PDB file of C-alpha atoms in Angstrom:
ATOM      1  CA  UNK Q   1      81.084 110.258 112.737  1.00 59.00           C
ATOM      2  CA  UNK Q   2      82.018 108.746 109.440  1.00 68.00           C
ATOM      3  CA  UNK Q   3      84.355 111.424 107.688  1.00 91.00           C
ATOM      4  CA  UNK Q   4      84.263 109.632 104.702  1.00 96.00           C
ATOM      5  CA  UNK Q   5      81.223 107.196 103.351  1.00 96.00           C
ATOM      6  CA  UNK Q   6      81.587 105.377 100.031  1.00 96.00           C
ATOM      7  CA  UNK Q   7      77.792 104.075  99.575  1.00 95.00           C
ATOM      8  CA  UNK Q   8      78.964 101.321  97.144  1.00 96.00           C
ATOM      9  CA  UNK Q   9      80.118  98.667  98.295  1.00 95.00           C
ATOM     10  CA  UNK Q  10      80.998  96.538  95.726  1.00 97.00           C
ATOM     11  CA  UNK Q  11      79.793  97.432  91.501  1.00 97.00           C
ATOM     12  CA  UNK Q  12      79.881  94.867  89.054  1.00 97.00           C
ATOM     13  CA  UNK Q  13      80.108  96.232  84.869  1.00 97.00           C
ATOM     14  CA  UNK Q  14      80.501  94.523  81.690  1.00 97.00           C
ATOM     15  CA  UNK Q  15      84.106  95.859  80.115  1.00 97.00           C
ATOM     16  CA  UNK Q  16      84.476  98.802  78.264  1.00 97.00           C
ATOM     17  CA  UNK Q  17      80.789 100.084  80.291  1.00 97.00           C
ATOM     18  CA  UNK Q  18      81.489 103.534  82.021  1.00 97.00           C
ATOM     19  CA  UNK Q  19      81.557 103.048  85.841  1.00 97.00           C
ATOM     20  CA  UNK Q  20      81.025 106.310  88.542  1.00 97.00           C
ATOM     21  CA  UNK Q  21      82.407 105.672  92.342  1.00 98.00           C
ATOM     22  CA  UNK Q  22      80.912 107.649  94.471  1.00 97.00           C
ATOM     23  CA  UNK Q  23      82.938 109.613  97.739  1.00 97.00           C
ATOM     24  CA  UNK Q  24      80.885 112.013 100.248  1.00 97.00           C
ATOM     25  CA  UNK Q  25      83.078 113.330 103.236  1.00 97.00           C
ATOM     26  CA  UNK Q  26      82.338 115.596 105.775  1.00 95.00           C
ATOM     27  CA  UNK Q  27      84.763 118.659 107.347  1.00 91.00           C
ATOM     28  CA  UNK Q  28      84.546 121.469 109.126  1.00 89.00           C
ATOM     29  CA  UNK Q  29      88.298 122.510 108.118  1.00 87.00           C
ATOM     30  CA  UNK Q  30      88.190 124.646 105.019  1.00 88.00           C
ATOM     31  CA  UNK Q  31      90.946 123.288 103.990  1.00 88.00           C
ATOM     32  CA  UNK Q  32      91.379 120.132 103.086  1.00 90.00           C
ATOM     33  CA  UNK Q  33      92.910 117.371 100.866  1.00 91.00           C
ATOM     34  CA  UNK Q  34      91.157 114.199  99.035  1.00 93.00           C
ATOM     35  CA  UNK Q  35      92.638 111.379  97.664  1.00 94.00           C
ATOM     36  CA  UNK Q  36      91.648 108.477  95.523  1.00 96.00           C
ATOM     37  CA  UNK Q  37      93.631 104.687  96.001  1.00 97.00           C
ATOM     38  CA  UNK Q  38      93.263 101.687  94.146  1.00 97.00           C
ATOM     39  CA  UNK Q  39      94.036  98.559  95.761  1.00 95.00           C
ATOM     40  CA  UNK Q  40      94.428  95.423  93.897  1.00 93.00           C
ATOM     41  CA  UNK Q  41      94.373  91.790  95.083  1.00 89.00           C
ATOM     42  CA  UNK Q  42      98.195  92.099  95.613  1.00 86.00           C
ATOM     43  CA  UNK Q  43      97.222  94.271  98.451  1.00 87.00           C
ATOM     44  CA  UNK Q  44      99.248  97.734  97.871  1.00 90.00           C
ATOM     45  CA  UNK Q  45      97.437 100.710  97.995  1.00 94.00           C
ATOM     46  CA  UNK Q  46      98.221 102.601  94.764  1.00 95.00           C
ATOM     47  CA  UNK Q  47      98.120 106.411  94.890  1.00 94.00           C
ATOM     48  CA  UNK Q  48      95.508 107.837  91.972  1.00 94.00           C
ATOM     49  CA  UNK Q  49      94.710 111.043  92.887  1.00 92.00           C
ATOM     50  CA  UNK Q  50      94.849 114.181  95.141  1.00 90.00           C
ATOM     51  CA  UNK Q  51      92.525 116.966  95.026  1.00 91.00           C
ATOM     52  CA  UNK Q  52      92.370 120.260  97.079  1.00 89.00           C
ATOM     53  CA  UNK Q  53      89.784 122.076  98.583  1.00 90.00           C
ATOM     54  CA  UNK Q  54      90.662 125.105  97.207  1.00 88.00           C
ATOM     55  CA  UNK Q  55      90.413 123.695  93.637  1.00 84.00           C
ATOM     56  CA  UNK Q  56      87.703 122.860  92.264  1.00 82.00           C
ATOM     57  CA  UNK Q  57      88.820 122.378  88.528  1.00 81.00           C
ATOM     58  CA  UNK Q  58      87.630 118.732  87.639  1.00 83.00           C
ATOM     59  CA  UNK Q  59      90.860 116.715  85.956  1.00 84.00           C
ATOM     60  CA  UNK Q  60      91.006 113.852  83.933  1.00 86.00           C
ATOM     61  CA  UNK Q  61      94.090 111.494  83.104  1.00 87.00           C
ATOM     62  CA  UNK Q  62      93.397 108.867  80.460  1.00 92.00           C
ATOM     63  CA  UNK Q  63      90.639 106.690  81.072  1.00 94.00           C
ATOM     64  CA  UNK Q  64      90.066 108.046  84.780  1.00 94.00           C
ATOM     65  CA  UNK Q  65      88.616 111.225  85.731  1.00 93.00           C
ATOM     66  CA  UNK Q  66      87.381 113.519  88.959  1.00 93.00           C
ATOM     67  CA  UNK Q  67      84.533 115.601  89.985  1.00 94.00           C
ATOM     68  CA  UNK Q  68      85.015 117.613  92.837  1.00 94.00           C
ATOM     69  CA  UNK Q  69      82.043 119.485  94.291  1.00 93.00           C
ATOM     70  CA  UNK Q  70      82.441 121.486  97.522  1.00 92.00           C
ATOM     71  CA  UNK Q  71      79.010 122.038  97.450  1.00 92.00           C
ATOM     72  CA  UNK Q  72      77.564 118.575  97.779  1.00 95.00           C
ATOM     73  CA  UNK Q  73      80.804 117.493  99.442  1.00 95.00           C
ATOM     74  CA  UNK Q  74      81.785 114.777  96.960  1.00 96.00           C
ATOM     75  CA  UNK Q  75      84.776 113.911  95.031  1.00 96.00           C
ATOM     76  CA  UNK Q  76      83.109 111.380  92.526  1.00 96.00           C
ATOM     77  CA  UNK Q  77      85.400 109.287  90.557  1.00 96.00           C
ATOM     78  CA  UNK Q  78      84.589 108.122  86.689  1.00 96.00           C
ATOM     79  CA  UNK Q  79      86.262 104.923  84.737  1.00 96.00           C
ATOM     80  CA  UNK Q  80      85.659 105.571  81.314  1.00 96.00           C
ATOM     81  CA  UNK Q  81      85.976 102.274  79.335  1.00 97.00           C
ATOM     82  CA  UNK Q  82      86.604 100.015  81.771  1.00 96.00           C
ATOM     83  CA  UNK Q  83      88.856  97.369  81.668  1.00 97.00           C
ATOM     84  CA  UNK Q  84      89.390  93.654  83.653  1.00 96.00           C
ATOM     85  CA  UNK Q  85      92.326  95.470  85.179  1.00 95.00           C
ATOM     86  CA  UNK Q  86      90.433  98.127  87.082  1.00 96.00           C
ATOM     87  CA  UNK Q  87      89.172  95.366  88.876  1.00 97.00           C
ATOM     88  CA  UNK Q  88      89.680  96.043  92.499  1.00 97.00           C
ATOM     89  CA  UNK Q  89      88.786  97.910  95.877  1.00 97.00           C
ATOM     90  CA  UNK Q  90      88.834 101.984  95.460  1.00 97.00           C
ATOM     91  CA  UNK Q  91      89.795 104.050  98.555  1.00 97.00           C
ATOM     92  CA  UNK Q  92      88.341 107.468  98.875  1.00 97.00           C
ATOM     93  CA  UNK Q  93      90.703 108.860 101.724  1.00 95.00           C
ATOM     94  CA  UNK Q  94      90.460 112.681 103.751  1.00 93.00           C
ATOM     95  CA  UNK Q  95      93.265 114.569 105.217  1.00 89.00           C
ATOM     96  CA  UNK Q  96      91.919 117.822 107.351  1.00 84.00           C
ATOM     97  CA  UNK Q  97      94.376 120.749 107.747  1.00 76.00           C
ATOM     98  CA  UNK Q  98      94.832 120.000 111.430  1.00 70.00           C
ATOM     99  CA  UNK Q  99      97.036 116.866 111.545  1.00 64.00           C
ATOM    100  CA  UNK Q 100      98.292 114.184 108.770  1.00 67.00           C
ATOM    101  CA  UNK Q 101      95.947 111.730 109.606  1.00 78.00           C
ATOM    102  CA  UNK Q 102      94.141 110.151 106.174  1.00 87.00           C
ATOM    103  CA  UNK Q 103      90.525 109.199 106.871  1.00 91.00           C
ATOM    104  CA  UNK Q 104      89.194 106.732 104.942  1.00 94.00           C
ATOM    105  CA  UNK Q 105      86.551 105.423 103.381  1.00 95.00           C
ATOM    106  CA  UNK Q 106      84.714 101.858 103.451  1.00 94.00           C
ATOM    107  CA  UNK Q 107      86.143 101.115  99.941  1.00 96.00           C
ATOM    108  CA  UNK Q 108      84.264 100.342  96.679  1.00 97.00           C
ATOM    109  CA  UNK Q 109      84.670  96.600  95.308  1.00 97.00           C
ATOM    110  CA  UNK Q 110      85.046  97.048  91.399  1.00 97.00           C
ATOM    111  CA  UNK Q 111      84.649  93.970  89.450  1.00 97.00           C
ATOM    112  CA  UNK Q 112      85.165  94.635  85.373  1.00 97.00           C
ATOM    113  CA  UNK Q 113      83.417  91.371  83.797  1.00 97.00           C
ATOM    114  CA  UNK Q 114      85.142  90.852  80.211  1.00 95.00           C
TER     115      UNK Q 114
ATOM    116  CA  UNK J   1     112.883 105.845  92.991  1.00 69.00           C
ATOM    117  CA  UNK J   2     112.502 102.647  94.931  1.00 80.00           C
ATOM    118  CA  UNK J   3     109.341 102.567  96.716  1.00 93.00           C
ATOM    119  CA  UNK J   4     107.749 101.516 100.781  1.00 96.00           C
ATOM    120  CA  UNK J   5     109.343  98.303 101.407  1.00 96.00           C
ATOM    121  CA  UNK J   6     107.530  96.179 104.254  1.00 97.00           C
ATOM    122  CA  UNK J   7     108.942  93.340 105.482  1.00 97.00           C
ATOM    123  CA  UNK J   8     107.836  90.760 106.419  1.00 97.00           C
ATOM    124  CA  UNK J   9     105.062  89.957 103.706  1.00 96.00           C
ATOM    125  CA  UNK J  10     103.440  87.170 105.579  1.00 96.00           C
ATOM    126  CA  UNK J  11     103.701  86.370 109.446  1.00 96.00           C
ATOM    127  CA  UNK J  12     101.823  83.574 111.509  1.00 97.00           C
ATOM    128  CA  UNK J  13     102.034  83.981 114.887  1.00 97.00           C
ATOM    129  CA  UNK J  14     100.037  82.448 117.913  1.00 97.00           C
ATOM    130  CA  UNK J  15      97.788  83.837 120.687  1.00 97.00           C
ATOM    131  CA  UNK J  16     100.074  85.607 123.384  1.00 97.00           C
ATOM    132  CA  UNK J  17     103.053  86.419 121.084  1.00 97.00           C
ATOM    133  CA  UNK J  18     104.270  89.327 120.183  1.00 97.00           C
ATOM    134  CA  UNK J  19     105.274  90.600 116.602  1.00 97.00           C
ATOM    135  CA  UNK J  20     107.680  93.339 115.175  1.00 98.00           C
ATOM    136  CA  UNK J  21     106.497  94.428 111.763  1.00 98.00           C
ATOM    137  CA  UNK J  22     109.174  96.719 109.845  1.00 98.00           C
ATOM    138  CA  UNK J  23     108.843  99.475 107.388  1.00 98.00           C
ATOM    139  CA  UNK J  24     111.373 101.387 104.810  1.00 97.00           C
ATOM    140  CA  UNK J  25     109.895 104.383 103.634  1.00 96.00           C
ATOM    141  CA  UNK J  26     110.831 106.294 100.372  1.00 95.00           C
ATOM    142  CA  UNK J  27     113.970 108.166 100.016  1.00 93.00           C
ATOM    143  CA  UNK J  28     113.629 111.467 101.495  1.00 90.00           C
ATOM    144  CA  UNK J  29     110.205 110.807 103.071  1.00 91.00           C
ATOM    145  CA  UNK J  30     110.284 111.778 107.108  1.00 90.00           C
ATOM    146  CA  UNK J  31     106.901 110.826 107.745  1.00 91.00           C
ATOM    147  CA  UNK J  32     105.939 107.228 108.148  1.00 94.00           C
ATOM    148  CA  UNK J  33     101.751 106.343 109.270  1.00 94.00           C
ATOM    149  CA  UNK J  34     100.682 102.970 110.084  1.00 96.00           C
ATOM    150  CA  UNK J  35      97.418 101.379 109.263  1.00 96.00           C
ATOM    151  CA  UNK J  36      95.550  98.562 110.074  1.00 97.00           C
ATOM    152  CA  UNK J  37      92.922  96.382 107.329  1.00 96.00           C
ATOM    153  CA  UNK J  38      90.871  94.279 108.663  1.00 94.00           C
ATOM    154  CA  UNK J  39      87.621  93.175 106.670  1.00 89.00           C
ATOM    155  CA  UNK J  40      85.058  94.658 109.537  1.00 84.00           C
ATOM    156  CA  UNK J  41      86.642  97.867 110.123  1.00 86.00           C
ATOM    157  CA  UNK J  42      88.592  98.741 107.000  1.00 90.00           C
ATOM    158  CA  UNK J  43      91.342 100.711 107.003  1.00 93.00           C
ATOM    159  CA  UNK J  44      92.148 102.066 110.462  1.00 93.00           C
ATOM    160  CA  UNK J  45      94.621 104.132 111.497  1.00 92.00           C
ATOM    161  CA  UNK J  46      97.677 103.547 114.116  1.00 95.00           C
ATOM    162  CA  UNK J  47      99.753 106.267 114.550  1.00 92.00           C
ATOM    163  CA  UNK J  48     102.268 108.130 112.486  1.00 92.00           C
ATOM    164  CA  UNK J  49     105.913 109.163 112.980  1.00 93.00           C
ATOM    165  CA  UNK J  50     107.790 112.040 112.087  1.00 90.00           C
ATOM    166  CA  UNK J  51     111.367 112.990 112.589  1.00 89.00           C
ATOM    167  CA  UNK J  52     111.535 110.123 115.360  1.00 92.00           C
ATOM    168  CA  UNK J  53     108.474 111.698 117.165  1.00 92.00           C
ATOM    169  CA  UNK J  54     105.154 110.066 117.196  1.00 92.00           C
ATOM    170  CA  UNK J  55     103.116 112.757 115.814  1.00 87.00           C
ATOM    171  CA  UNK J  56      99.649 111.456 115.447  1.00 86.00           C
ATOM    172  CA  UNK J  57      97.631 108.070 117.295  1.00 90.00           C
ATOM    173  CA  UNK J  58      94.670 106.331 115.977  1.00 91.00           C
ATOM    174  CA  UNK J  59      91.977 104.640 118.999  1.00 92.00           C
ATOM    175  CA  UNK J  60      94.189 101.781 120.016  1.00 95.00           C
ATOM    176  CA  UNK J  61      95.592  99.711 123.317  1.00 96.00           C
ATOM    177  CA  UNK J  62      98.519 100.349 124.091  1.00 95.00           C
ATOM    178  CA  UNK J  63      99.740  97.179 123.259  1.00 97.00           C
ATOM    179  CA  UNK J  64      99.959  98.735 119.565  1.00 97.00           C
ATOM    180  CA  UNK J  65     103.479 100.469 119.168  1.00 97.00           C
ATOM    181  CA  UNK J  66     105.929 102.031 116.827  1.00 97.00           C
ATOM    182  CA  UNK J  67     109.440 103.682 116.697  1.00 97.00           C
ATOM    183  CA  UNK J  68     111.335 105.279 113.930  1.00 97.00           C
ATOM    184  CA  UNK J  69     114.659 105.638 113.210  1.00 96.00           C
ATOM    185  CA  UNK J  70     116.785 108.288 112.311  1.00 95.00           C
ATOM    186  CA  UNK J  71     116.894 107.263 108.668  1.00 94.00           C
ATOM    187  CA  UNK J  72     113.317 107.567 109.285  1.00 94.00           C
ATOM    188  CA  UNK J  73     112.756 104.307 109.333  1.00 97.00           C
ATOM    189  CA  UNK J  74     109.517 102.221 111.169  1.00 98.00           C
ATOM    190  CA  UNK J  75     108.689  99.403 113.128  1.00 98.00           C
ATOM    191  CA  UNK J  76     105.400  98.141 114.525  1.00 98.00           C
ATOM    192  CA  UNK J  77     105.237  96.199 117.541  1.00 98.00           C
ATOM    193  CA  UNK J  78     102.086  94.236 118.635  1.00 97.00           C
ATOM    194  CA  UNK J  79     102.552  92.881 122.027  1.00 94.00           C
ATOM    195  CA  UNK J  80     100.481  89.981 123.836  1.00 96.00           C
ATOM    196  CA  UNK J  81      98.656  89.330 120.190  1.00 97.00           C
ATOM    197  CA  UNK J  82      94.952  88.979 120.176  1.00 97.00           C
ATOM    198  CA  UNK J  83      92.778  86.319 117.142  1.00 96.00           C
ATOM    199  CA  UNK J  84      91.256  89.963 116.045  1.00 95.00           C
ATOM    200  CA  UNK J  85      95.050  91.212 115.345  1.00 97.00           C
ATOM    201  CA  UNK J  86      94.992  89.369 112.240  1.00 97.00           C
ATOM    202  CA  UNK J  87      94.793  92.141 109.591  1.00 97.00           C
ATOM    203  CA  UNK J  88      96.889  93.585 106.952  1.00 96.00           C
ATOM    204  CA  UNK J  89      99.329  96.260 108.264  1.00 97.00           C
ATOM    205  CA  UNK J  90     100.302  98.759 105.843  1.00 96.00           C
ATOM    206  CA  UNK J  91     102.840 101.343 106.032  1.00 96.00           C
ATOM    207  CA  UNK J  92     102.893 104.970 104.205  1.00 95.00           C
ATOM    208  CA  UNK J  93     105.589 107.713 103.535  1.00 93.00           C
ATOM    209  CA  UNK J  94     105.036 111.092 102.867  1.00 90.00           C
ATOM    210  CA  UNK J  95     107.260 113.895 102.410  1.00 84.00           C
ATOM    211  CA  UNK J  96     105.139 115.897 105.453  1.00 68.00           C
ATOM    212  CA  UNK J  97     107.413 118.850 105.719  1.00 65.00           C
ATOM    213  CA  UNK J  98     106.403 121.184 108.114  1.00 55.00           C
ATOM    214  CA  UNK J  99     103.374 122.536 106.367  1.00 53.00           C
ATOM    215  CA  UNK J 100     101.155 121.793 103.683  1.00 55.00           C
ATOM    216  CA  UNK J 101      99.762 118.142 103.636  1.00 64.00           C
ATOM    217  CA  UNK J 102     101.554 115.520 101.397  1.00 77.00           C
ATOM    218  CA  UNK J 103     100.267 112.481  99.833  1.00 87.00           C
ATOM    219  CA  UNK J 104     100.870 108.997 101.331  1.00 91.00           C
ATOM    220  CA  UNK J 105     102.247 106.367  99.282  1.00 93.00           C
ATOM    221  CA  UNK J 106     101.838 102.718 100.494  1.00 95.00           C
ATOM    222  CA  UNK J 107     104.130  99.694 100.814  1.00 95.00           C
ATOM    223  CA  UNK J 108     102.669  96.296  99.727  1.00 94.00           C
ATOM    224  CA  UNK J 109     101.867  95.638 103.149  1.00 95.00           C
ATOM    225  CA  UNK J 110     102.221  92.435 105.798  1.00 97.00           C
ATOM    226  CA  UNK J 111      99.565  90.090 106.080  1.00 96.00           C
ATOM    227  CA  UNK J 112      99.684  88.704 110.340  1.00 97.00           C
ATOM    228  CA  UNK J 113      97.833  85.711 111.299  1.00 97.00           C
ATOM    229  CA  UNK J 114      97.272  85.167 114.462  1.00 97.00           C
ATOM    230  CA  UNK J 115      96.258  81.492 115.633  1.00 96.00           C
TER     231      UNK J 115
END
C-alpha cells in the first residue's frame, strides 16, 4: 500500500500566485517523521523540511510554509508568492519509527510561469 | 560543511555489464541509503548502510549491491545490467545514531544508461 500519495502530479501557476502541494500518508506507528524535498532539474534532492508526529505546531520559513494535521493525515505544503525558481518536482517523504527507511511520494511537478 | 559527493555523474554502460557507483557521505554521517529514480516508479529504495552493516533492503534482485567503508563510505554495484537499470541513483547521509530518526540529505546523484 502506498505510504505516501501526492495527488498532484504536476501544477502549473502564474508567478507571485499562491500554490498548496498536497501530502496524505498512511502509518500505523505513532511515531513518525515527514519530510518535504525539492528537486530541481539539476537532479539533487534538497532537504526543506522535517516535521514530527508529535508536533503539530504548523511553521513557516519565508515564502514556504507547513500544515501538519494528524487528523486527516496530511502534511500540506504552501508557496506563498511564487517564484520561476520554485519550479521543480516536490518530494513528500515518510520515515516510521521502526527502521530508517524514507517512503516516498510520487512527487509534485511545479512549474512557476513568469 | 562539504556535502554527499557521488561520483560518477553520468555513466553509459551496455546490456550485460556491470557498474560500481560510489558515494561520500557528509562528515560525521554513519548512515548512507541508496535510492533508485526511475520515471515509472519514482523514487525507490535500495538498501541502507550503517556502521559497515547493511541495515535496511528495499524489493530488489540480488544483483543490486552495496558496501561501506569504515570512513563510512558507499558503493553500489549493479551486476549483469538490465535496459530498465537506467535510472538516477542517489545517495543520502544521515547522522542515524542509535535512536531517534535523522534527516537524509542527498548527493546530486548519477545518471546510468544502459544500452
Amino acid at each position: 500500500a502506498q505510504k505516501v500519495t501526492q495527488a498532484q502530479t504536476e501544477i502549473s501557476v502564474v508567478e507571485k500566485e499562491d500554490v498548496t502541494l498536497d501530502c496524505v500518508y498512511e502509518t500505523r506507528d505513532t511515531t513518525y517523521y515527514l519530510f518535504w524535498y525539492k528537486q530541481p532539474p539539476s537532479g539533487e534532492l534538497v532537504f526543506l523540511i522535517r516535521r514530527n508526529s508529535f508536533d503539530e505546531q504548523n511553521e513557516i520559513s519565508g515564502r514556504y510554509s507547513w500544515n501538519f494535521q494528524k487528523s486527516t493525515s496530511s502534511f500540506n505544503f504552501t508557496i506563498t508568492a511564487s517564484q520561476v525558481v520554485d519550479s521543480a518536482v516536490y518530494f513528500c517523504a515518510l520515515s516510521e519509527e521502526t527502521g530508517n527507511q524514507f517512503y516516498f511520494g510520487t512527487g509534485t511537478s511545479l512549474t512557476v510561469i513568469p | 560543511k562539504a556535502g554527499v559527493t557521488q561520483t560518477p555523474r553520468y555513466l553509459i554502460k551496455t546490456r550485460g555489464q556491470q557498474v560500481t557507483l560510489s558515494c561520500s557521505p557528509i562528515s560525521g554521517h554513519r548512515s548512507v541509503s541508496w535510492y533508485q529514480q526511475t520515471p515509472g516508479q519514482g523514487l525507490q529504495f535500495l538498501f541502507e548502510y550503517f556502521s559497515e552493516t547493511q541495515r535496511n533492503k528495499g524489493n530488489f534482485p540480488g544483483r543490486f549491491s552495496g558496501r561501506q567503508f569504515s570512513n563510512s563510505r558507499s558503493e553500489m554495484n549493479v551486476s549483469t545490467l538490465e535496459l530498465g537499470d537506467s535510472a538516477l541513483y542517489l545517495c543520502a547521509s544521515s547522522l542515524a545514531l542509535s535512536s531517534g530518526h535523522h534527516t537524509q540529505y542527498f548527493g546530486p546523484g548519477t545518471r546510468l544508461t544502459v544500452l
